[in-house]
Coordinates of C-alpha atoms in Angstrom, one line a residue:
M1 CA 222.0 88.1 90.2
A2 CA 221.3 91.0 87.6
N3 CA 218.1 89.2 87.5
S4 CA 217.6 89.3 91.0
K5 CA 218.0 92.6 91.5
A6 CA 215.8 93.7 88.9
A7 CA 212.9 91.8 90.2
K8 CA 213.4 93.5 93.7
T9 CA 213.5 96.9 91.7
D10 CA 210.5 95.9 90.3
V11 CA 208.4 94.7 93.3
Q12 CA 209.7 98.2 94.7
T13 CA 207.9 100.1 92.2
H14 CA 204.5 98.9 92.5
K15 CA 202.2 100.4 95.2
Q16 CA 198.4 100.9 95.7
V17 CA 197.3 104.0 95.7
S18 CA 193.9 105.2 97.4
V19 CA 190.7 106.9 95.3
A20 CA 191.8 110.4 96.4
E21 CA 195.0 109.9 95.5
F22 CA 193.7 108.8 92.0
F23 CA 191.7 111.2 91.3
E24 CA 193.8 114.3 92.6
K25 CA 195.9 113.3 89.8
N26 CA 193.1 112.8 87.3
R27 CA 190.0 115.4 88.4
H28 CA 189.4 115.8 84.5
L29 CA 187.8 112.8 85.3
L30 CA 185.4 114.5 87.8
G31 CA 184.5 117.6 86.0
F32 CA 187.6 119.8 86.9
N33 CA 189.0 120.5 83.6
N34 CA 189.8 124.1 83.5
P35 CA 188.8 127.2 86.1
A36 CA 185.8 127.9 84.6
K37 CA 184.2 124.5 84.2
S38 CA 185.5 123.7 87.9
L39 CA 183.5 126.6 89.7
L40 CA 180.6 125.4 87.9
T41 CA 181.2 121.7 88.8
S42 CA 182.0 122.7 92.7
V43 CA 178.4 124.6 92.6
K44 CA 176.6 122.1 91.2
E45 CA 178.0 119.2 93.7
A46 CA 177.1 121.5 96.7
V47 CA 173.7 122.6 95.6
D48 CA 173.2 118.6 94.5
N49 CA 173.8 117.7 98.1
S50 CA 171.6 119.9 99.2
L51 CA 168.4 119.3 97.1
D52 CA 169.0 115.5 98.0
A53 CA 169.1 116.4 101.6
C54 CA 166.2 118.5 101.8
E55 CA 164.3 116.3 99.8
E56 CA 164.6 113.1 101.7
N57 CA 163.7 114.7 104.9
G58 CA 160.6 116.2 103.5
I59 CA 162.1 119.9 103.6
L60 CA 161.3 122.8 101.1
P61 CA 164.7 123.7 100.2
S62 CA 166.0 127.5 100.4
I63 CA 169.4 127.3 99.5
T64 CA 171.8 130.7 99.0
I65 CA 175.3 130.3 96.6
Q66 CA 177.4 132.9 97.2
L67 CA 180.3 133.7 95.1
S68 CA 183.3 135.9 95.9
E69 CA 186.6 136.7 94.1
I70 CA 189.4 136.7 96.5
K71 CA 192.4 137.8 94.1
A72 CA 193.0 137.4 89.9
G73 CA 191.9 133.6 89.6
R74 CA 191.1 132.7 93.0
F75 CA 187.4 132.4 93.9
K76 CA 185.5 131.4 97.3
M77 CA 181.9 129.4 97.1
I78 CA 179.6 129.2 100.0
V79 CA 176.6 127.1 99.6
E80 CA 174.0 127.3 102.7
D81 CA 170.8 124.9 103.0
N82 CA 168.1 124.6 105.4
G83 CA 168.4 120.9 105.0
P84 CA 169.1 118.6 108.4
G85 CA 172.2 118.9 109.0
I86 CA 174.6 116.1 109.7
P87 CA 176.2 114.7 112.5
K88 CA 179.6 114.9 112.8
K89 CA 180.1 111.0 113.0
H90 CA 178.8 111.2 109.4
L91 CA 179.9 114.8 108.4
L92 CA 183.5 114.2 108.0
S93 CA 183.4 111.1 106.3
A94 CA 180.7 112.5 103.6
F95 CA 182.9 115.4 103.1
G96 CA 186.3 114.4 103.5
K97 CA 186.3 111.1 101.8
L98 CA 185.8 110.1 98.3
L99 CA 183.1 107.0 97.4
Y100 CA 181.5 107.5 100.5
G101 CA 177.9 107.9 100.8
S102 CA 174.1 106.9 101.1
K103 CA 173.7 106.7 97.4
F104 CA 175.4 104.4 95.8
Q105 CA 173.6 100.9 94.9
T106 CA 175.2 98.2 92.6
N107 CA 171.6 97.3 91.2
G108 CA 168.1 98.3 91.9
G109 CA 168.3 101.4 94.1
K110 CA 166.0 104.9 93.7
Q111 CA 166.5 108.1 92.0
G112 CA 168.8 110.8 93.6
R113 CA 171.2 113.4 92.0
G114 CA 174.4 111.5 93.2
Q115 CA 175.4 108.1 92.7
Q116 CA 178.9 107.6 93.3
G117 CA 179.3 109.2 96.9
I118 CA 182.2 111.2 95.2
G119 CA 180.7 114.9 94.6
I120 CA 181.3 117.0 97.3
S121 CA 184.4 115.5 98.6
S122 CA 186.1 116.0 95.1
V123 CA 185.3 120.0 95.3
I124 CA 187.0 120.2 99.0
L125 CA 190.2 118.1 97.4
Y126 CA 190.4 120.4 94.3
G127 CA 190.3 123.4 96.2
Q128 CA 192.9 122.2 98.9
L129 CA 195.0 120.8 95.5
T130 CA 195.0 124.2 94.2
T131 CA 195.2 126.8 96.6
G132 CA 196.4 124.8 99.9
K133 CA 193.1 126.1 101.6
P134 CA 191.1 123.6 104.0
A135 CA 187.5 123.9 103.6
V136 CA 185.3 124.9 106.4
L137 CA 181.6 123.0 107.5
I138 CA 179.2 124.5 109.6
S139 CA 176.6 122.1 110.6
K140 CA 173.3 121.9 112.8
T141 CA 170.8 119.1 113.4
K142 CA 167.5 119.9 115.2
K143 CA 169.0 117.6 117.8
D144 CA 171.8 120.3 118.5
D145 CA 171.4 123.2 120.9
Q146 CA 174.8 124.8 118.9
A147 CA 175.6 124.3 115.3
H148 CA 179.4 123.2 115.1
M149 CA 182.2 124.4 112.8
Y150 CA 184.4 122.4 111.3
V151 CA 187.9 123.2 109.4
M152 CA 189.3 120.5 107.4
H153 CA 190.9 118.8 104.3
I154 CA 191.5 115.4 102.7
D155 CA 194.3 113.3 104.0
V156 CA 195.2 111.8 100.2
K157 CA 197.4 109.0 100.9
K158 CA 194.5 107.5 103.3
N159 CA 191.5 109.1 101.9
E160 CA 190.4 110.2 105.2
P161 CA 189.3 113.8 106.3
E162 CA 191.7 115.2 108.8
I163 CA 190.3 117.9 111.0
V164 CA 192.1 121.2 111.4
S165 CA 189.5 122.9 114.1
D166 CA 186.3 121.9 116.0
E167 CA 184.5 124.5 117.7
P168 CA 180.8 125.7 117.9
F169 CA 179.2 128.4 115.9
D170 CA 176.3 130.8 116.6
W171 CA 173.7 130.0 114.4
S172 CA 170.9 130.8 116.3
D173 CA 168.7 132.0 113.6
K174 CA 168.8 128.7 111.9
P175 CA 166.8 125.4 113.1
C176 CA 169.0 123.2 111.4
G177 CA 171.1 123.0 108.0
I178 CA 174.9 123.0 106.6
R179 CA 177.2 125.8 105.0
V180 CA 180.2 124.7 103.1
A181 CA 182.8 127.2 102.1
V182 CA 185.5 126.5 99.6
E183 CA 188.5 128.0 98.1
M184 CA 189.5 127.4 94.8
E185 CA 191.4 128.2 91.8
A186 CA 188.4 129.5 89.2
K187 CA 187.6 131.6 86.8
Y188 CA 184.2 133.3 86.6
V189 CA 182.1 133.7 83.1
E190 CA 178.8 134.6 82.1
H191 CA 177.8 132.6 79.1
K192 CA 176.4 129.0 78.0
Q193 CA 178.1 127.3 80.6
S194 CA 178.0 129.8 83.5
V195 CA 177.3 129.2 87.1
L196 CA 174.1 131.2 86.5
E197 CA 172.6 129.3 83.5
Y198 CA 172.9 126.2 85.9
I199 CA 170.9 127.8 88.4
K200 CA 168.3 129.2 86.2
Q201 CA 168.0 125.4 84.8
T202 CA 168.1 124.3 88.1
A203 CA 165.2 126.5 89.2
I204 CA 163.3 125.2 86.2
V205 CA 163.5 121.5 87.1
N206 CA 163.2 122.0 90.8
P207 CA 160.1 124.1 90.9
H208 CA 159.6 123.4 94.6
A209 CA 163.6 125.2 95.6
E210 CA 163.9 128.8 96.5
I211 CA 167.3 129.6 95.3
T212 CA 169.2 132.9 96.1
Y213 CA 172.6 133.9 94.1
I214 CA 175.1 136.4 95.1
S215 CA 177.6 137.0 92.0
P216 CA 181.2 138.2 92.3
S217 CA 179.7 141.5 91.7
G218 CA 177.4 141.5 94.6
D219 CA 174.4 141.0 92.6
R220 CA 171.7 139.5 94.3
L221 CA 169.0 137.5 91.9
D222 CA 166.4 135.6 93.6
F223 CA 164.5 132.9 92.0
P224 CA 161.3 132.1 94.2
R225 CA 159.6 128.5 94.4
V226 CA 156.8 127.8 91.8
T227 CA 155.1 125.4 94.3
D228 CA 154.9 124.4 97.9
K229 CA 154.3 120.5 97.2
L230 CA 157.3 118.6 97.3
P231 CA 158.3 116.2 94.6
V232 CA 156.7 112.2 95.2
K233 CA 159.4 110.7 97.1
S234 CA 161.1 107.8 95.5
R235 CA 161.2 104.6 97.3
L236 CA 164.0 102.2 97.4
I237 CA 163.7 98.9 95.3
K238 CA 165.5 95.6 95.1
P239 CA 167.3 94.9 92.0
H240 CA 165.2 93.3 88.9
P241 CA 166.6 89.9 87.1
K242 CA 166.9 91.5 84.2
G243 CA 169.4 94.0 84.6
V244 CA 171.7 91.8 87.0
E245 CA 175.2 90.3 85.8
L246 CA 177.2 87.7 86.2
G247 CA 179.5 89.2 88.9
V248 CA 177.0 90.7 90.9
F249 CA 174.6 87.6 90.9
K250 CA 177.4 85.5 92.1
R251 CA 178.3 88.3 94.9
M252 CA 174.2 88.0 95.7
L253 CA 174.4 84.1 96.1
K254 CA 177.4 84.5 98.8
A255 CA 176.1 87.4 100.6
T256 CA 172.3 86.5 101.1
S257 CA 170.7 84.9 104.4
A258 CA 168.2 83.3 102.6
R259 CA 168.2 79.5 103.0
T260 CA 167.1 78.3 99.5
I261 CA 167.5 79.1 96.2
K262 CA 163.5 79.4 95.6
S263 CA 163.4 82.2 98.8
F264 CA 166.7 83.3 97.5
F265 CA 164.4 84.7 94.2
T266 CA 161.8 86.2 96.1
K267 CA 163.9 87.6 98.8
E268 CA 166.2 89.4 96.9
F269 CA 164.9 90.5 93.7
D270 CA 161.8 93.0 92.7
K271 CA 158.6 91.6 91.3
V272 CA 159.7 87.8 91.3
G273 CA 157.2 85.7 93.3
G274 CA 157.3 82.1 94.0
G275 CA 155.7 81.4 90.3
T276 CA 158.7 83.4 88.6
A277 CA 161.4 81.6 90.7
N278 CA 160.3 77.8 89.7
E279 CA 160.3 79.5 86.0
I280 CA 163.7 80.6 86.4
I281 CA 164.8 77.2 88.2
T282 CA 162.7 75.2 85.3
I283 CA 164.3 77.6 82.2
A284 CA 168.3 76.9 83.8
N285 CA 167.7 73.2 84.3
S286 CA 166.6 72.7 80.8
S287 CA 170.0 74.5 79.9
I288 CA 171.8 72.3 82.1
E289 CA 170.1 68.9 80.2
D290 CA 170.8 70.2 76.7
G291 CA 174.6 70.6 77.8
N292 CA 174.5 67.2 79.4
K293 CA 173.5 65.6 76.6
T294 CA 177.0 65.9 75.3
L295 CA 178.9 65.3 78.5
P296 CA 180.4 61.9 79.5
E297 CA 178.2 60.8 82.7
A298 CA 181.1 61.8 85.1
K299 CA 180.9 65.4 84.1
R300 CA 177.3 66.0 84.0
L301 CA 175.9 68.8 85.7
K302 CA 173.3 67.7 88.8
L303 CA 170.2 69.5 88.4
I304 CA 169.2 72.4 90.4
D305 CA 166.4 72.2 93.1
G306 CA 164.3 74.8 94.7
K307 CA 165.4 74.0 98.2
F308 CA 169.0 74.0 97.3
S309 CA 171.1 76.4 99.5
P310 CA 172.4 79.3 97.9
K311 CA 175.6 78.8 99.4
Y312 CA 176.4 75.5 97.1
I313 CA 175.5 76.1 93.9
T314 CA 178.4 75.4 91.4
P315 CA 179.7 78.2 89.0
D316 CA 178.0 76.4 86.1
Q317 CA 174.7 76.3 87.7
V318 CA 175.1 80.0 88.5
E319 CA 175.5 80.5 85.0
A320 CA 172.5 78.3 84.2
L321 CA 170.3 80.5 86.6
L322 CA 171.4 83.7 85.0
L323 CA 170.2 82.1 81.6
G324 CA 167.0 81.6 83.3
M325 CA 166.4 84.8 84.8
Q326 CA 167.3 86.5 81.5
N327 CA 165.0 84.3 80.3
A328 CA 162.0 84.2 82.5
K329 CA 158.9 86.2 82.2
V330 CA 159.4 89.1 84.9
S331 CA 157.0 92.0 85.4
R332 CA 158.5 95.1 84.6
P333 CA 160.5 96.4 87.9
S334 CA 158.3 98.6 90.8
L335 CA 158.3 102.6 89.2
D336 CA 157.6 104.3 92.5
C337 CA 161.2 104.4 92.7
L338 CA 161.2 107.5 90.0
S339 CA 160.2 110.7 91.2
P340 CA 159.5 112.8 87.6
I341 CA 159.1 116.6 87.5
G342 CA 155.4 116.2 86.3
G343 CA 153.7 117.8 83.3
G344 CA 151.7 120.1 84.6
L345 CA 154.8 121.8 86.9
L346 CA 157.2 121.7 84.0
R347 CA 154.6 123.8 82.1
K348 CA 154.6 126.4 85.3
S349 CA 158.5 126.3 85.1
L350 CA 159.4 127.3 81.4
E351 CA 156.5 129.7 81.7
S352 CA 157.9 131.8 84.6
E353 CA 161.8 131.7 83.1
F354 CA 160.6 132.5 79.3
D355 CA 158.0 134.8 77.7
L356 CA 155.8 132.3 75.4
D357 CA 153.1 132.1 73.5
F358 CA 153.2 128.3 73.2
V359 CA 154.2 125.6 76.1
H360 CA 153.3 121.8 75.7
T361 CA 154.8 119.3 78.0
I362 CA 154.5 115.3 78.4
T363 CA 155.8 112.2 80.9
R364 CA 156.2 109.4 79.1
S365 CA 155.1 106.1 80.9
A366 CA 158.2 104.8 83.0
T367 CA 160.0 101.6 81.1
V368 CA 163.3 99.9 81.5
Y369 CA 167.1 99.7 80.2
R370 CA 168.6 96.7 81.6
G371 CA 166.2 96.4 84.3
N372 CA 166.7 100.0 85.6
P373 CA 163.5 101.9 85.1
F374 CA 163.4 105.3 83.8
Q375 CA 161.2 107.6 82.7
I376 CA 161.5 110.3 80.0
E377 CA 159.8 114.2 80.3
V378 CA 160.2 116.8 77.2
G379 CA 158.5 120.0 76.9
I380 CA 158.4 122.5 74.0
G381 CA 158.0 126.2 74.2
Y382 CA 157.6 128.4 71.2
G383 CA 157.1 132.3 70.5
G384 CA 157.3 135.3 72.4
E385 CA 160.8 136.7 72.7
L386 CA 163.0 133.8 71.6
D387 CA 165.0 133.9 68.5
V388 CA 163.3 133.7 65.8
D389 CA 166.4 133.1 63.3
G390 CA 168.9 131.0 65.4
A391 CA 168.9 127.6 66.3
I392 CA 166.2 126.4 69.2
K393 CA 167.6 126.2 72.4
L394 CA 168.3 123.3 74.1
I395 CA 167.9 122.5 77.7
R396 CA 169.2 119.1 79.1
F397 CA 168.5 117.2 82.5
A398 CA 169.2 113.8 84.2
N399 CA 167.3 113.3 87.7
K400 CA 166.7 116.9 87.9
V401 CA 170.3 118.0 87.0
P402 CA 171.4 120.5 84.2
L403 CA 173.5 119.1 82.0
L404 CA 175.8 122.0 80.5
Y405 CA 178.9 120.5 79.0
Q406 CA 179.3 117.5 76.3
E407 CA 176.1 118.4 74.9
G408 CA 177.3 116.6 71.4
A409 CA 177.8 113.2 72.9
C410 CA 174.6 113.2 74.6
A411 CA 171.8 110.4 73.4
L412 CA 169.3 113.3 74.6
T413 CA 170.7 116.1 71.8
Q414 CA 171.2 113.4 69.6
S415 CA 167.5 112.6 69.6
I416 CA 166.7 116.0 68.6
K417 CA 168.9 116.2 65.5
K418 CA 168.2 112.8 64.3
N419 CA 164.5 114.0 64.6
N420 CA 162.8 115.6 61.1
W421 CA 161.3 119.0 62.4
K422 CA 160.1 120.3 58.7
P423 CA 156.9 119.0 59.0
Y424 CA 156.0 120.3 62.6
G425 CA 157.0 124.0 61.1
L426 CA 160.6 124.4 61.8
S427 CA 163.7 124.8 59.7
Q428 CA 166.8 122.5 59.8
S429 CA 169.5 121.6 57.6
S430 CA 170.2 117.8 57.5
G431 CA 172.2 116.3 60.8
S432 CA 171.6 119.7 62.8
F433 CA 169.5 121.5 65.4
P434 CA 166.3 123.2 64.0
T435 CA 166.1 126.9 63.9
G436 CA 163.3 128.9 65.0
P437 CA 161.9 130.4 68.4
A438 CA 161.4 127.5 70.6
V439 CA 162.8 125.6 73.5
I440 CA 163.0 122.2 74.8
V441 CA 163.5 120.7 78.0
I442 CA 164.4 116.9 78.1
H443 CA 164.4 115.1 81.6
M444 CA 165.7 111.4 82.1
A445 CA 164.6 110.3 85.5
S446 CA 166.3 106.8 86.6
V447 CA 167.5 104.8 89.1
W448 CA 171.0 104.5 87.2
V449 CA 171.3 107.3 84.8
P450 CA 174.0 105.8 82.0
F451 CA 176.3 108.9 81.9
T452 CA 179.3 108.3 79.5
S453 CA 181.7 109.5 82.1
E454 CA 182.2 110.1 86.0
S455 CA 181.5 113.9 85.8
K456 CA 177.8 113.2 84.7
E457 CA 177.5 115.3 81.6
A458 CA 175.8 113.1 78.9
V459 CA 173.8 110.4 78.6
S460 CA 174.9 107.1 77.1
G461 CA 172.7 106.0 73.9
Y462 CA 171.1 102.9 74.8
P463 CA 168.4 101.9 72.3
E464 CA 165.5 101.9 75.1
I465 CA 166.5 105.1 76.1
T466 CA 166.4 106.7 72.6
K467 CA 163.3 105.4 71.8
E468 CA 161.5 107.0 74.2
V469 CA 163.2 110.4 73.8
K470 CA 162.2 110.3 70.3
L471 CA 158.2 109.3 71.0
A472 CA 158.1 112.4 73.7
I473 CA 159.5 114.6 71.4
Q474 CA 157.5 113.7 68.6
E475 CA 154.3 114.0 70.7
C476 CA 155.4 117.5 71.9
A477 CA 155.9 118.5 68.1
R478 CA 152.6 117.3 66.6
S479 CA 151.1 119.5 69.3
L480 CA 153.6 122.3 68.4
Q481 CA 152.9 121.6 64.7
R482 CA 148.9 122.4 65.5
F483 CA 149.6 125.6 67.1
I484 CA 152.1 126.7 64.4
G485 CA 149.3 125.8 61.7
R486 CA 146.5 127.7 63.7
K487 CA 148.8 130.9 64.1
R488 CA 149.6 130.5 60.6
R489 CA 146.0 130.4 58.9
S490 CA 144.7 133.0 61.6
E491 CA 147.8 135.4 60.0
I492 CA 146.6 134.8 56.7
E493 CA 143.0 135.4 57.5
A494 CA 144.0 138.7 59.4
K495 CA 146.2 140.1 56.3
K496 CA 143.3 139.0 54.0
R497 CA 140.5 141.2 56.2
E498 CA 143.5 144.1 56.0
I499 CA 143.5 143.8 52.1
F500 CA 139.3 144.0 51.7
K501 CA 139.6 146.8 54.1
A502 CA 142.0 148.5 51.9
Y503 CA 140.3 148.1 48.9
S504 CA 136.7 148.8 50.4
K505 CA 137.0 151.7 48.1
E506 CA 136.7 149.7 44.9
V507 CA 134.0 148.0 46.1
A508 CA 132.1 150.7 47.0
Q509 CA 132.7 152.5 43.5
A510 CA 132.0 149.1 41.7
V511 CA 128.0 149.1 43.8
T512 CA 127.9 152.8 42.9
S513 CA 128.1 152.4 39.4
L514 CA 125.0 150.0 39.3
N515 CA 123.2 152.8 41.0
E516 CA 123.7 155.4 38.5
A517 CA 120.5 156.5 36.6
D518 CA 120.8 153.8 33.9
A519 CA 121.2 151.1 36.1
Y520 CA 117.6 150.0 35.6
K521 CA 118.7 149.1 32.1
L522 CA 121.0 146.0 33.5
T523 CA 119.6 143.2 33.7
K524 CA 120.2 140.4 36.8
D525 CA 122.8 138.8 35.3
Q526 CA 124.8 141.5 34.1
I527 CA 124.5 142.8 37.8
E528 CA 125.8 139.5 39.1
K529 CA 128.7 139.8 35.9
K530 CA 130.0 143.1 37.5
S531 CA 129.7 141.7 41.3
L532 CA 131.7 138.7 40.2
D533 CA 134.1 141.0 38.2
T534 CA 134.8 143.2 40.9
L535 CA 135.0 140.1 43.2
K536 CA 137.6 138.5 41.0
K537 CA 139.8 141.5 40.8
L538 CA 140.5 141.8 44.6
N539 CA 141.2 138.1 44.7
K540 CA 143.7 138.7 42.1
I541 CA 145.1 141.3 44.4
A542 CA 145.7 139.0 47.6
E543 CA 147.2 136.6 45.2
S544 CA 149.8 138.6 43.9
M545 CA 150.1 140.3 47.4
Y546 CA 151.0 136.5 48.7
S547 CA 152.9 135.1 45.8
T548 CA 155.0 138.4 45.6
G549 CA 155.6 139.1 49.4
A550 CA 154.5 142.8 49.1
D551 CA 152.3 144.7 51.2
I552 CA 149.4 146.6 50.6
E553 CA 151.2 150.1 50.1
A554 CA 153.6 148.3 47.5
L555 CA 150.9 147.1 45.3
E556 CA 149.2 150.7 45.3
E557 CA 150.9 151.7 42.0
T558 CA 150.5 148.6 40.4
V559 CA 146.6 148.6 41.1
E560 CA 146.4 152.2 39.5
V561 CA 148.4 151.1 36.4
L562 CA 146.1 148.3 36.0
E563 CA 143.3 150.8 36.4
E564 CA 144.4 152.9 33.7
Q565 CA 145.4 150.2 31.5
E566 CA 141.5 148.7 31.7
E567 CA 140.3 152.4 31.4
K568 CA 142.4 152.6 27.8
A569 CA 141.0 149.0 26.9
A570 CA 137.4 150.1 27.5
K571 CA 137.9 153.6 25.5
Q572 CA 139.4 151.8 22.8
E573 CA 136.5 149.3 22.6
V574 CA 133.8 152.3 22.5
E575 CA 136.1 153.7 20.2
E576 CA 136.2 150.7 17.8
K577 CA 132.2 150.2 18.1
Q578 CA 131.9 153.8 16.9
L579 CA 133.6 153.3 13.9
E580 CA 132.1 149.9 13.4
S581 CA 129.1 151.8 13.4
E582 CA 129.8 154.6 11.5
R583 CA 130.8 152.0 8.7
E584 CA 127.5 150.5 8.9
E585 CA 126.0 153.5 8.4
E586 CA 128.1 154.7 5.3
E587 CA 127.3 151.2 3.8
E588 CA 123.6 151.4 4.5
L589 CA 123.8 154.8 2.9
M590 CA 125.4 153.7 -0.4
E591 CA 123.3 151.1 -0.7
E592 CA 119.9 153.2 -0.6
E593 CA 122.1 155.8 -3.0
K594 CA 122.3 153.0 -5.6

């Protein structure tokens, strides 16, 4: 009887929770760790949505971000764009339902800022959790005669949007777009991980975007677009055989409309033709035959025929086919699913944001990790007004989104620290950032960026990724090394000219001494020796400057002392010669007297 009651109680304590309820309790997983970070995360998610929507529809983005302080510890965020707008039937779910969106792909896909369908709805969830206030959405599409304003919040138990009010809104000056307003508990800061820093970095990797920022104090900052050319539009691709895992492969076999295994491979996968499909099946059958050798006849697996229906493939045959996919020679995935910034635009963006003496950018050729295409871009800027004594400034991006947190946990950061920067002209302690007046930008573009957490703040260290980052960094660093070398040689030459110019009087005196009345008595060898002695003296002065670090003025006294010593030595030599001559004369007289 007691056991029966315990079992009943145990059943009553088990219940299913919605994804909204889960993230409400675990908001730190989405980047809402503290008030300052929560404000930054909210702005980031809203801006990401706006940029993606504009690019998808061929619109040059114009985005306005406004923050206002309602009272101590509470802020209102308004983000408005000129995007296509969203029809009502999708708008409420897109903003009021977690894990709802158009960007999530199990495999394949294309490059985009969002991946999970969580972003903007999590902002609304955070706002209603900390203030109890609903979000206000205004949307207008080109087909709409009038905009609509929706006041809504999220039903956490059901993970569904709930409309508080829906009414027309006069937005006659705007053909289309979206405005989202959310009130939230927040803290406004101005440092490395601030909203302003995020906007500055967003402008660097999105040179086609025009961004206006209005701070809580009312200050307006405009970030004009650097180019009127939209980035290359990424194309949706099918999954690649090298990147599919067993569970996903099983689901694909069940869901396919293909009638045969061979057509399943050619229809559902990227870069798989008839020949590659046959190779996959052949490798799978070889694996089955090897396994059958140790099995009794009754338990042996049937070999796979390319004409078999995918619906009737056994679990063991599925594993054999997966082995065939992993070992067959399959071409690299299609690369038009990526949309890199491009070296030229990255250079322009760096030059517009920083005052630099040198900029070099590189876009590596696309490659793959786990079947997912990705591309690495790196830019290095040097000199100008950058801090000479402090650590270099590192700016990380993934799919054109700034990564401001978890710098130490990011593979992009580790690649910088592990590189030896001393040969390239920058100082560096072991295992730390290099120091010097430099800024380094690293951008990873991929159909699926392997973030370390749902908050999308750091990139995981897959060997293929770290290798590409290392090669890109080293290529840029070699260019920096050449620039620093040329600059230092130029400085040395300039300093030499200063030295010789300052001591031109020495040269003039030496030349004058050759033109004195008795100069005709000097032989050619003696003239050359005098000139050579003067040159040696000047070189000695220059070398002394480089070794001691002294400037021209500091060496004036040293040179005067040297000259006095030389004059004394010369005078002493003359006196000694005179004494010697006198002694010789005396000796001659004594000889004559004898």
